[in-house]
Amino acid sequence: MSDGYLVVYYPHLLVHPDFQGRGIGRQLMQAMQARYAGFHQQMLTADGGAIEFYRALGFERAGKTEPMWIYAGTDH
């Protein structure tokens, strides 16, 4: 999701467990990062197990922010 000029938010990147570790997620993220390379801000929310994956792609914690939500699911 993007405003088309300054900010892009990647809401979800999911690779089926049978296909993880093959570089698929990295290729998807690199393609999106190339598309939005000139943007002021690229944002995402990383699940705990994916933090190092996103760090390797150049993402870092956004200051002292805390993720917050209203969530109706039961899988977290």
Tab-separated table of N, CA, C and O in Angstrom:
chain	number	residue	atom	x	y	z
A	1	MET	N	0.863	-1.156	0.000
A	1	MET	CA	0.000	0.000	0.000
A	1	MET	C	0.913	1.222	0.000
A	1	MET	O	1.887	1.262	0.745
A	2	SER	N	0.562	2.197	-0.841
A	2	SER	CA	1.430	3.346	-0.946
A	2	SER	C	0.649	4.592	-1.323
A	2	SER	O	-0.400	4.501	-1.968
A	3	ASP	N	1.198	5.723	-0.948
A	3	ASP	CA	0.621	6.984	-1.403
A	3	ASP	C	1.135	7.337	-2.795
A	3	ASP	O	0.725	8.301	-3.395
A	4	GLY	N	2.042	6.535	-3.317
A	4	GLY	CA	2.568	6.726	-4.659
A	4	GLY	C	3.737	7.686	-4.749
A	4	GLY	O	4.300	7.866	-5.826
A	5	TYR	N	4.131	8.297	-3.619
A	5	TYR	CA	5.188	9.295	-3.656
A	5	TYR	C	6.211	9.190	-2.526
A	5	TYR	O	7.393	9.259	-2.761
A	6	LEU	N	5.717	9.074	-1.297
A	6	LEU	CA	6.625	9.145	-0.151
A	6	LEU	C	6.720	7.882	0.687
A	6	LEU	O	7.786	7.561	1.199
A	7	VAL	N	5.615	7.192	0.879
A	7	VAL	CA	5.563	6.096	1.843
A	7	VAL	C	4.971	4.842	1.207
A	7	VAL	O	4.001	4.912	0.458
A	8	VAL	N	5.575	3.713	1.529
A	8	VAL	CA	5.006	2.423	1.151
A	8	VAL	C	4.972	1.552	2.407
A	8	VAL	O	5.884	1.594	3.233
A	9	TYR	N	3.883	0.818	2.571
A	9	TYR	CA	3.728	-0.113	3.691
A	9	TYR	C	3.512	-1.498	3.121
A	9	TYR	O	2.614	-1.716	2.310
A	10	TYR	N	4.361	-2.428	3.506
A	10	TYR	CA	4.233	-3.821	3.086
A	10	TYR	C	3.423	-4.547	4.153
A	10	TYR	O	3.943	-4.832	5.235
A	11	PRO	N	2.143	-4.847	3.913
A	11	PRO	CA	1.318	-5.409	4.978
A	11	PRO	C	1.643	-6.856	5.336
A	11	PRO	O	1.647	-7.207	6.491
A	12	HIS	N	1.931	-7.693	4.354
A	12	HIS	CA	2.213	-9.106	4.642
A	12	HIS	C	3.132	-9.671	3.568
A	12	HIS	O	2.943	-9.394	2.392
A	13	LEU	N	4.076	-10.468	3.984
A	13	LEU	CA	4.865	-11.275	3.061
A	13	LEU	C	4.857	-12.677	3.644
A	13	LEU	O	5.415	-12.907	4.717
A	14	LEU	N	4.196	-13.551	2.959
A	14	LEU	CA	4.077	-14.922	3.445
A	14	LEU	C	4.579	-15.881	2.375
A	14	LEU	O	4.154	-15.811	1.219
A	15	VAL	N	5.479	-16.751	2.757
A	15	VAL	CA	5.958	-17.809	1.880
A	15	VAL	C	5.602	-19.116	2.568
A	15	VAL	O	5.923	-19.318	3.740
A	16	HIS	N	4.939	-19.987	1.851
A	16	HIS	CA	4.534	-21.286	2.413
A	16	HIS	C	5.754	-21.974	3.022
A	16	HIS	O	6.840	-21.981	2.426
A	17	PRO	N	5.612	-22.563	4.204
A	17	PRO	CA	6.757	-23.202	4.870
A	17	PRO	C	7.500	-24.212	3.997
A	17	PRO	O	8.719	-24.352	4.119
A	18	ASP	N	6.800	-24.909	3.112
A	18	ASP	CA	7.468	-25.878	2.241
A	18	ASP	C	8.452	-25.213	1.280
A	18	ASP	O	9.307	-25.887	0.706
A	19	PHE	N	8.316	-23.908	1.080
A	19	PHE	CA	9.143	-23.203	0.108
A	19	PHE	C	10.070	-22.166	0.753
A	19	PHE	O	10.795	-21.472	0.050
A	20	GLN	N	10.053	-22.074	2.076
A	20	GLN	CA	10.922	-21.129	2.761
A	20	GLN	C	12.370	-21.586	2.665
A	20	GLN	O	12.657	-22.771	2.530
A	21	GLY	N	13.275	-20.629	2.738
A	21	GLY	CA	14.701	-20.947	2.679
A	21	GLY	C	15.234	-21.097	1.273
A	21	GLY	O	16.386	-21.483	1.074
A	22	ARG	N	14.424	-20.784	0.276
A	22	ARG	CA	14.840	-20.899	-1.126
A	22	ARG	C	15.082	-19.542	-1.786
A	22	ARG	O	15.306	-19.475	-2.979
A	23	GLY	N	14.983	-18.481	-1.009
A	23	GLY	CA	15.231	-17.151	-1.557
A	23	GLY	C	14.011	-16.481	-2.155
A	23	GLY	O	14.113	-15.380	-2.700
A	24	ILE	N	12.849	-17.111	-2.057
A	24	ILE	CA	11.627	-16.550	-2.644
A	24	ILE	C	11.243	-15.244	-1.955
A	24	ILE	O	10.981	-14.235	-2.613
A	25	GLY	N	11.194	-15.243	-0.632
A	25	GLY	CA	10.841	-14.038	0.107
A	25	GLY	C	11.838	-12.919	-0.145
A	25	GLY	O	11.466	-11.764	-0.325
A	26	ARG	N	13.112	-13.259	-0.188
A	26	ARG	CA	14.155	-12.260	-0.451
A	26	ARG	C	13.970	-11.646	-1.837
A	26	ARG	O	14.054	-10.432	-2.012
A	27	GLN	N	13.690	-12.469	-2.833
A	27	GLN	CA	13.483	-11.951	-4.188
A	27	GLN	C	12.257	-11.052	-4.253
A	27	GLN	O	12.285	-10.001	-4.903
A	28	LEU	N	11.176	-11.442	-3.585
A	28	LEU	CA	9.971	-10.611	-3.559
A	28	LEU	C	10.256	-9.257	-2.909
A	28	LEU	O	9.886	-8.204	-3.436
A	29	MET	N	10.930	-9.284	-1.759
A	29	MET	CA	11.224	-8.035	-1.056
A	29	MET	C	12.193	-7.165	-1.851
A	29	MET	O	12.031	-5.949	-1.917
A	30	GLN	N	13.187	-7.764	-2.461
A	30	GLN	CA	14.133	-6.981	-3.249
A	30	GLN	C	13.443	-6.327	-4.443
A	30	GLN	O	13.748	-5.178	-4.783
A	31	ALA	N	12.501	-7.020	-5.060
A	31	ALA	CA	11.751	-6.428	-6.174
A	31	ALA	C	10.911	-5.254	-5.689
A	31	ALA	O	10.864	-4.200	-6.342
A	32	MET	N	10.259	-5.396	-4.540
A	32	MET	CA	9.447	-4.295	-4.018
A	32	MET	C	10.326	-3.138	-3.568
A	32	MET	O	10.000	-1.970	-3.804
A	33	GLN	N	11.453	-3.444	-2.929
A	33	GLN	CA	12.348	-2.378	-2.498
A	33	GLN	C	12.923	-1.625	-3.697
A	33	GLN	O	13.113	-0.414	-3.633
A	34	ALA	N	13.184	-2.313	-4.780
A	34	ALA	CA	13.670	-1.647	-5.994
A	34	ALA	C	12.587	-0.723	-6.552
A	34	ALA	O	12.865	0.393	-6.972
A	35	ARG	N	11.347	-1.182	-6.539
A	35	ARG	CA	10.229	-0.381	-7.050
A	35	ARG	C	10.046	0.902	-6.239
A	35	ARG	O	9.726	1.942	-6.764
A	36	TYR	N	10.245	0.836	-4.939
A	36	TYR	CA	10.005	1.977	-4.047
A	36	TYR	C	11.308	2.594	-3.518
A	36	TYR	O	11.294	3.297	-2.512
A	37	ALA	N	12.409	2.368	-4.180
A	37	ALA	CA	13.734	2.797	-3.699
A	37	ALA	C	13.825	4.291	-3.427
A	37	ALA	O	14.504	4.706	-2.496
A	38	GLY	N	13.164	5.120	-4.178
A	38	GLY	CA	13.269	6.553	-3.994
A	38	GLY	C	12.318	7.134	-2.963
A	38	GLY	O	12.311	8.346	-2.739
A	39	PHE	N	11.535	6.273	-2.331
A	39	PHE	CA	10.549	6.751	-1.368
A	39	PHE	C	11.214	7.130	-0.046
A	39	PHE	O	12.236	6.567	0.342
A	40	HIS	N	10.618	8.085	0.634
A	40	HIS	CA	11.111	8.563	1.923
A	40	HIS	C	11.048	7.475	2.992
A	40	HIS	O	11.905	7.404	3.868
A	41	GLN	N	10.027	6.612	2.925
A	41	GLN	CA	9.824	5.629	3.994
A	41	GLN	C	9.236	4.340	3.435
A	41	GLN	O	8.281	4.363	2.670
A	42	GLN	N	9.852	3.219	3.837
A	42	GLN	CA	9.313	1.889	3.565
A	42	GLN	C	9.044	1.257	4.924
A	42	GLN	O	9.944	1.196	5.757
A	43	MET	N	7.818	0.802	5.135
A	43	MET	CA	7.416	0.322	6.460
A	43	MET	C	6.873	-1.099	6.388
A	43	MET	O	6.282	-1.496	5.387
A	44	LEU	N	7.030	-1.828	7.485
A	44	LEU	CA	6.397	-3.136	7.644
A	44	LEU	C	6.345	-3.479	9.117
A	44	LEU	O	6.999	-2.840	9.934
A	45	THR	N	5.570	-4.468	9.442
A	45	THR	CA	5.541	-5.025	10.793
A	45	THR	C	6.040	-6.458	10.681
A	45	THR	O	5.446	-7.270	9.978
A	46	ALA	N	7.133	-6.758	11.355
A	46	ALA	CA	7.750	-8.083	11.271
A	46	ALA	C	7.349	-8.944	12.459
A	46	ALA	O	7.428	-8.499	13.598
A	47	ASP	N	6.932	-10.169	12.187
A	47	ASP	CA	6.746	-11.146	13.261
A	47	ASP	C	8.122	-11.463	13.845
A	47	ASP	O	9.142	-11.349	13.166
A	48	GLY	N	8.134	-11.887	15.107
A	48	GLY	CA	9.391	-12.136	15.800
A	48	GLY	C	10.375	-13.007	15.051
A	48	GLY	O	11.565	-12.706	15.007
A	49	GLY	N	9.903	-14.070	14.428
A	49	GLY	CA	10.791	-14.979	13.714
A	49	GLY	C	11.338	-14.420	12.422
A	49	GLY	O	12.262	-14.982	11.837
A	50	ALA	N	10.787	-13.306	11.955
A	50	ALA	CA	11.209	-12.721	10.680
A	50	ALA	C	12.070	-11.467	10.859
A	50	ALA	O	12.520	-10.894	9.876
A	51	ILE	N	12.315	-11.076	12.087
A	51	ILE	CA	13.040	-9.827	12.329
A	51	ILE	C	14.420	-9.841	11.679
A	51	ILE	O	14.806	-8.890	10.987
A	52	GLU	N	15.176	-10.895	11.853
A	52	GLU	CA	16.519	-10.961	11.269
A	52	GLU	C	16.475	-10.975	9.750
A	52	GLU	O	17.351	-10.403	9.090
A	53	PHE	N	15.470	-11.608	9.178
A	53	PHE	CA	15.282	-11.604	7.719
A	53	PHE	C	15.162	-10.173	7.220
A	53	PHE	O	15.840	-9.768	6.276
A	54	TYR	N	14.305	-9.374	7.865
A	54	TYR	CA	14.097	-7.993	7.429
A	54	TYR	C	15.306	-7.108	7.750
A	54	TYR	O	15.626	-6.206	6.981
A	55	ARG	N	15.984	-7.369	8.850
A	55	ARG	CA	17.210	-6.613	9.147
A	55	ARG	C	18.236	-6.816	8.039
A	55	ARG	O	18.931	-5.881	7.640
A	56	ALA	N	18.341	-8.040	7.554
A	56	ALA	CA	19.291	-8.340	6.468
A	56	ALA	C	18.943	-7.592	5.187
A	56	ALA	O	19.806	-7.388	4.331
A	57	LEU	N	17.702	-7.155	5.067
A	57	LEU	CA	17.264	-6.395	3.899
A	57	LEU	C	17.340	-4.883	4.138
A	57	LEU	O	16.915	-4.101	3.303
A	58	GLY	N	17.864	-4.486	5.301
A	58	GLY	CA	18.067	-3.072	5.574
A	58	GLY	C	17.041	-2.425	6.484
A	58	GLY	O	17.159	-1.242	6.808
A	59	PHE	N	16.033	-3.162	6.935
A	59	PHE	CA	15.026	-2.593	7.824
A	59	PHE	C	15.575	-2.533	9.247
A	59	PHE	O	16.416	-3.325	9.643
A	60	GLU	N	15.074	-1.577	10.005
A	60	GLU	CA	15.444	-1.448	11.414
A	60	GLU	C	14.232	-0.978	12.205
A	60	GLU	O	13.262	-0.498	11.629
A	61	ARG	N	14.318	-1.133	13.506
A	61	ARG	CA	13.217	-0.681	14.366
A	61	ARG	C	12.987	0.808	14.169
A	61	ARG	O	13.934	1.592	14.084
A	62	ALA	N	11.730	1.196	14.128
A	62	ALA	CA	11.362	2.595	13.879
A	62	ALA	C	11.350	3.374	15.187
A	62	ALA	O	10.315	3.498	15.843
A	63	GLY	N	12.507	3.872	15.597
A	63	GLY	CA	12.602	4.661	16.813
A	63	GLY	C	12.130	3.887	18.030
A	63	GLY	O	12.523	2.758	18.247
A	64	LYS	N	11.243	4.498	18.801
A	64	LYS	CA	10.712	3.859	20.004
A	64	LYS	C	9.265	3.441	19.799
A	64	LYS	O	8.489	3.343	20.750
A	65	THR	N	8.891	3.172	18.549
A	65	THR	CA	7.505	2.809	18.260
A	65	THR	C	7.157	1.431	18.808
A	65	THR	O	8.022	0.588	19.007
A	66	GLU	N	5.900	1.228	19.059
A	66	GLU	CA	5.365	-0.060	19.491
A	66	GLU	C	4.230	-0.436	18.553
A	66	GLU	O	3.340	0.381	18.319
A	67	PRO	N	4.250	-1.649	18.003
A	67	PRO	CA	3.119	-2.044	17.167
A	67	PRO	C	1.850	-2.173	18.012
A	67	PRO	O	1.896	-2.661	19.136
A	68	MET	N	0.739	-1.716	17.468
A	68	MET	CA	-0.542	-1.783	18.172
A	68	MET	C	-1.609	-2.174	17.163
A	68	MET	O	-1.477	-1.887	15.981
A	69	TRP	N	-2.662	-2.824	17.647
A	69	TRP	CA	-3.739	-3.207	16.750
A	69	TRP	C	-5.013	-3.514	17.503
A	69	TRP	O	-5.009	-3.675	18.719
A	70	ILE	N	-6.076	-3.589	16.789
A	70	ILE	CA	-7.333	-4.205	17.225
A	70	ILE	C	-7.455	-5.416	16.321
A	70	ILE	O	-7.531	-5.279	15.100
A	71	TYR	N	-7.420	-6.593	16.884
A	71	TYR	CA	-7.289	-7.821	16.110
A	71	TYR	C	-8.332	-8.825	16.532
A	71	TYR	O	-8.458	-9.129	17.718
A	72	ALA	N	-9.076	-9.346	15.577
A	72	ALA	CA	-10.142	-10.288	15.878
A	72	ALA	C	-9.712	-11.738	15.721
A	72	ALA	O	-10.489	-12.653	15.952
A	73	GLY	N	-8.475	-11.976	15.308
A	73	GLY	CA	-8.004	-13.335	15.071
A	73	GLY	C	-7.589	-14.045	16.347
A	73	GLY	O	-7.629	-13.486	17.441
A	74	THR	N	-7.143	-15.280	16.193
A	74	THR	CA	-6.715	-16.077	17.338
A	74	THR	C	-5.355	-16.721	17.097
A	74	THR	O	-4.931	-17.564	17.876
A	75	ASP	N	-4.647	-16.361	16.032
A	75	ASP	CA	-3.406	-17.043	15.675
A	75	ASP	C	-2.138	-16.347	16.121
A	75	ASP	O	-1.061	-16.682	15.694
A	76	HIS	N	-2.216	-15.379	17.034
A	76	HIS	CA	-1.006	-14.700	17.525
A	76	HIS	C	-0.960	-14.753	19.030
A	76	HIS	O	-1.867	-14.881	19.716
